[in-house]
Amino acid sequence: MAKRVFFSFHYKDVAEFRANVVRNHWRFKLNREIAGYHDASIWESAKKQGDVALKRLINSGLERTSNTCVLIGSQTYERPWVRYELLKSFKRGNNIVGVHVNSIKCRNQQTKIKGPNPLEYVGVTFSASGLTATLWEKNNGKWVKYDKIDGSASYRVEVAQKYRGNGYNLGNFFNVYDWVSDNGYNNFASWI
């Protein structure tokens, strides 16, 4: 059964065509079941209406998804809404997968070097009891609490003993692939 996937990306990678190669590769397969996913991502149309409208649009886009795929370009890691999407996805329990897209040729047939992994710029700490998680983001080399989801950086959880009292960037929990070198066209369904 095809899974609903929320795609998180920097709009520049759409303009350069790279994000669309990944998001639309199902069109070149026999059907969506073979492709293994339905695209549940949103566009930035609500941006003109303000932050609250954009959060609502993102939250609604994440509904009924089990996976979030962050398409990693050169500046994806810096984008505030990508960070929101990743941390919101983590908090709701989505599997997250990163896919480097700079190896995909743009319209001018150019590629770029890999961009920084945004999963290394967002993270979580767990209390010693394992009953509280606190979300974080890395800004200017420093970790700061991330309170942009529901107005608080902390929320109730229950985690295994090995995670208690420790902090992690999300890159510790989720896989990252390269679309070209890891043959994303044929392997994407197994990544999600």
Short mmCIF file of C-alpha atoms in Angstrom, two decimals:
data_model
loop_
_atom_site.label_atom_id
_atom_site.label_comp_id
_atom_site.label_asym_id
_atom_site.label_seq_id
_atom_site.Cartn_x
_atom_site.Cartn_y
_atom_site.Cartn_z
CA MET A 1 0.00 0.00 0.00
CA ALA A 2 1.32 3.43 -0.92
CA LYS A 3 2.17 5.68 2.02
CA ARG A 4 1.30 9.36 2.33
CA VAL A 5 4.53 11.34 2.39
CA PHE A 6 4.92 14.98 3.36
CA PHE A 7 7.76 16.58 1.38
CA SER A 8 9.73 19.34 3.07
CA PHE A 9 12.00 21.45 0.90
CA HIS A 10 13.40 24.87 0.11
CA TYR A 11 11.38 26.57 -2.62
CA LYS A 12 14.62 27.35 -4.51
CA ASP A 13 15.04 23.63 -5.17
CA VAL A 14 11.63 23.62 -6.84
CA ALA A 15 12.65 26.55 -9.04
CA GLU A 16 15.81 24.66 -9.98
CA PHE A 17 13.68 21.58 -10.73
CA ARG A 18 15.54 19.24 -8.34
CA ALA A 19 12.73 18.85 -5.77
CA ASN A 20 10.21 18.10 -8.50
CA VAL A 21 12.31 15.21 -9.83
CA VAL A 22 11.86 13.43 -6.50
CA ARG A 23 8.29 14.50 -5.75
CA ASN A 24 7.01 13.59 -9.23
CA HIS A 25 9.02 10.47 -10.04
CA TRP A 26 5.87 8.37 -9.49
CA ARG A 27 4.57 9.69 -12.82
CA PHE A 28 7.12 7.56 -14.63
CA LYS A 29 6.06 4.36 -12.87
CA LEU A 30 3.16 2.08 -13.72
CA ASN A 31 1.08 3.40 -10.79
CA ARG A 32 1.35 4.99 -7.34
CA GLU A 33 1.30 1.62 -5.58
CA ILE A 34 4.51 0.65 -7.36
CA ALA A 35 6.00 4.07 -6.59
CA GLY A 36 5.04 3.46 -2.95
CA TYR A 37 3.82 6.94 -1.99
CA HIS A 38 1.31 9.78 -2.34
CA ASP A 39 2.64 13.34 -2.16
CA ALA A 40 1.04 15.21 0.77
CA SER A 41 3.30 18.25 0.70
CA ILE A 42 2.05 21.81 0.56
CA TRP A 43 3.17 24.95 -1.23
CA GLU A 44 4.01 28.27 0.32
CA SER A 45 0.83 30.03 -0.85
CA ALA A 46 -0.22 30.73 2.75
CA LYS A 47 3.03 32.62 3.32
CA LYS A 48 1.31 35.81 2.19
CA GLN A 49 -1.33 35.32 4.91
CA GLY A 50 1.19 35.13 7.77
CA ASP A 51 2.83 32.63 10.10
CA VAL A 52 -0.39 31.32 11.67
CA ALA A 53 -1.88 30.53 8.26
CA LEU A 54 1.31 28.79 7.15
CA LYS A 55 1.46 26.70 10.35
CA ARG A 56 -2.16 25.65 9.79
CA LEU A 57 -1.36 24.70 6.20
CA ILE A 58 1.69 22.67 7.25
CA ASN A 59 -0.21 20.98 10.09
CA SER A 60 -3.03 20.10 7.71
CA GLY A 61 -0.52 18.78 5.15
CA LEU A 62 1.00 16.50 7.79
CA GLU A 63 -2.37 15.00 8.73
CA ARG A 64 -2.71 11.33 7.74
CA THR A 65 0.99 11.08 6.85
CA SER A 66 3.38 8.55 8.32
CA ASN A 67 6.51 9.81 6.58
CA THR A 68 8.23 13.13 6.03
CA CYS A 69 10.88 13.42 3.35
CA VAL A 70 13.19 16.42 3.53
CA LEU A 71 14.73 17.21 0.15
CA ILE A 72 18.18 18.55 0.95
CA GLY A 73 19.59 21.32 -1.21
CA SER A 74 22.25 23.93 -0.45
CA GLN A 75 20.30 26.11 2.02
CA THR A 76 17.53 23.76 3.14
CA TYR A 77 19.02 23.48 6.63
CA GLU A 78 18.60 27.25 7.18
CA ARG A 79 14.92 27.48 6.24
CA PRO A 80 12.71 28.19 9.29
CA TRP A 81 9.67 26.41 7.84
CA VAL A 82 11.72 23.31 7.01
CA ARG A 83 12.80 23.23 10.66
CA TYR A 84 9.18 23.59 11.76
CA GLU A 85 8.11 20.76 9.43
CA LEU A 86 10.88 18.46 10.68
CA LEU A 87 10.28 19.06 14.37
CA LYS A 88 6.49 18.88 13.97
CA SER A 89 6.95 15.59 12.08
CA PHE A 90 9.21 14.23 14.81
CA LYS A 91 6.79 15.25 17.55
CA ARG A 92 3.88 13.55 15.80
CA GLY A 93 5.93 10.35 15.29
CA ASN A 94 6.49 10.42 11.53
CA ASN A 95 9.39 8.50 10.07
CA ILE A 96 11.73 11.10 8.55
CA VAL A 97 14.05 10.48 5.64
CA GLY A 98 16.50 12.92 4.07
CA VAL A 99 17.28 12.94 0.35
CA HIS A 100 20.13 15.00 -1.06
CA VAL A 101 18.96 16.57 -4.34
CA ASN A 102 22.00 18.62 -5.41
CA SER A 103 23.28 15.65 -7.45
CA ILE A 104 20.20 15.98 -9.69
CA LYS A 105 20.87 18.08 -12.76
CA CYS A 106 18.90 21.32 -12.90
CA ARG A 107 17.42 22.77 -16.07
CA ASN A 108 20.89 23.99 -17.08
CA GLN A 109 22.27 20.46 -16.61
CA GLN A 110 24.33 21.60 -13.60
CA THR A 111 24.80 19.80 -10.29
CA LYS A 112 25.97 21.19 -6.95
CA ILE A 113 27.90 19.84 -3.99
CA LYS A 114 25.82 18.35 -1.18
CA GLY A 115 24.22 20.82 1.19
CA PRO A 116 24.31 20.47 4.99
CA ASN A 117 21.91 17.94 6.47
CA PRO A 118 19.01 19.85 8.14
CA LEU A 119 18.47 16.94 10.55
CA GLU A 120 21.74 17.92 12.21
CA TYR A 121 20.36 21.41 12.96
CA VAL A 122 17.26 20.28 14.86
CA GLY A 123 17.19 18.01 17.87
CA VAL A 124 15.61 16.71 21.03
CA THR A 125 16.62 16.16 24.65
CA PHE A 126 14.89 13.72 26.96
CA SER A 127 14.51 14.25 30.69
CA ALA A 128 16.18 11.87 33.15
CA SER A 129 12.75 10.32 33.84
CA GLY A 130 12.13 9.84 30.11
CA LEU A 131 8.74 11.51 30.42
CA THR A 132 9.56 14.88 28.84
CA ALA A 133 11.06 15.73 25.47
CA THR A 134 12.36 19.20 24.61
CA LEU A 135 12.85 20.32 21.00
CA TRP A 136 15.89 22.36 19.94
CA GLU A 137 17.32 24.09 16.88
CA LYS A 138 20.86 25.17 16.14
CA ASN A 139 21.20 28.90 15.39
CA ASN A 140 24.57 30.58 14.85
CA GLY A 141 26.36 27.56 16.30
CA LYS A 142 24.26 27.46 19.51
CA TRP A 143 21.41 25.16 20.47
CA VAL A 144 18.25 27.04 21.53
CA LYS A 145 14.88 25.72 22.62
CA TYR A 146 12.33 25.47 19.84
CA ASP A 147 8.96 26.70 21.09
CA LYS A 148 7.25 27.41 17.76
CA ILE A 149 5.08 24.28 17.95
CA ASP A 150 2.12 24.70 20.29
CA GLY A 151 3.96 27.50 22.17
CA SER A 152 6.29 25.24 24.15
CA ALA A 153 9.57 23.47 23.45
CA SER A 154 8.66 20.61 25.82
CA TYR A 155 6.01 17.93 25.66
CA ARG A 156 5.11 14.63 27.33
CA VAL A 157 6.59 11.38 26.02
CA GLU A 158 7.76 8.05 27.31
CA VAL A 159 11.14 6.95 25.97
CA ALA A 160 13.35 3.93 26.53
CA GLN A 161 15.95 4.01 29.28
CA LYS A 162 18.87 4.37 26.86
CA TYR A 163 17.59 7.78 25.67
CA ARG A 164 16.83 9.26 29.08
CA GLY A 165 18.87 12.25 30.18
CA ASN A 166 20.44 12.65 26.74
CA GLY A 167 20.17 14.94 23.73
CA TYR A 168 20.35 14.11 20.05
CA ASN A 169 20.21 15.86 16.73
CA LEU A 170 17.56 14.19 14.57
CA GLY A 171 20.29 12.93 12.24
CA ASN A 172 20.96 10.27 14.90
CA PHE A 173 17.54 8.72 14.33
CA PHE A 174 16.86 8.95 10.60
CA ASN A 175 18.53 7.90 7.35
CA VAL A 176 19.76 10.25 4.65
CA TYR A 177 20.31 9.23 1.03
CA ASP A 178 21.52 10.79 -2.20
CA TRP A 179 18.93 10.66 -5.00
CA VAL A 180 21.48 9.88 -7.72
CA SER A 181 24.17 7.76 -6.05
CA ASP A 182 21.65 5.78 -3.97
CA ASN A 183 19.33 5.24 -6.98
CA GLY A 184 16.32 7.03 -5.52
CA TYR A 185 14.15 6.37 -8.55
CA ASN A 186 14.20 2.63 -7.79
CA ASN A 187 14.75 2.72 -4.02
CA PHE A 188 12.53 5.54 -2.72
CA ALA A 189 9.67 3.21 -1.76
CA SER A 190 12.02 1.20 0.48
CA TRP A 191 13.33 4.39 2.14
CA ILE A 192 9.87 5.31 3.34
#
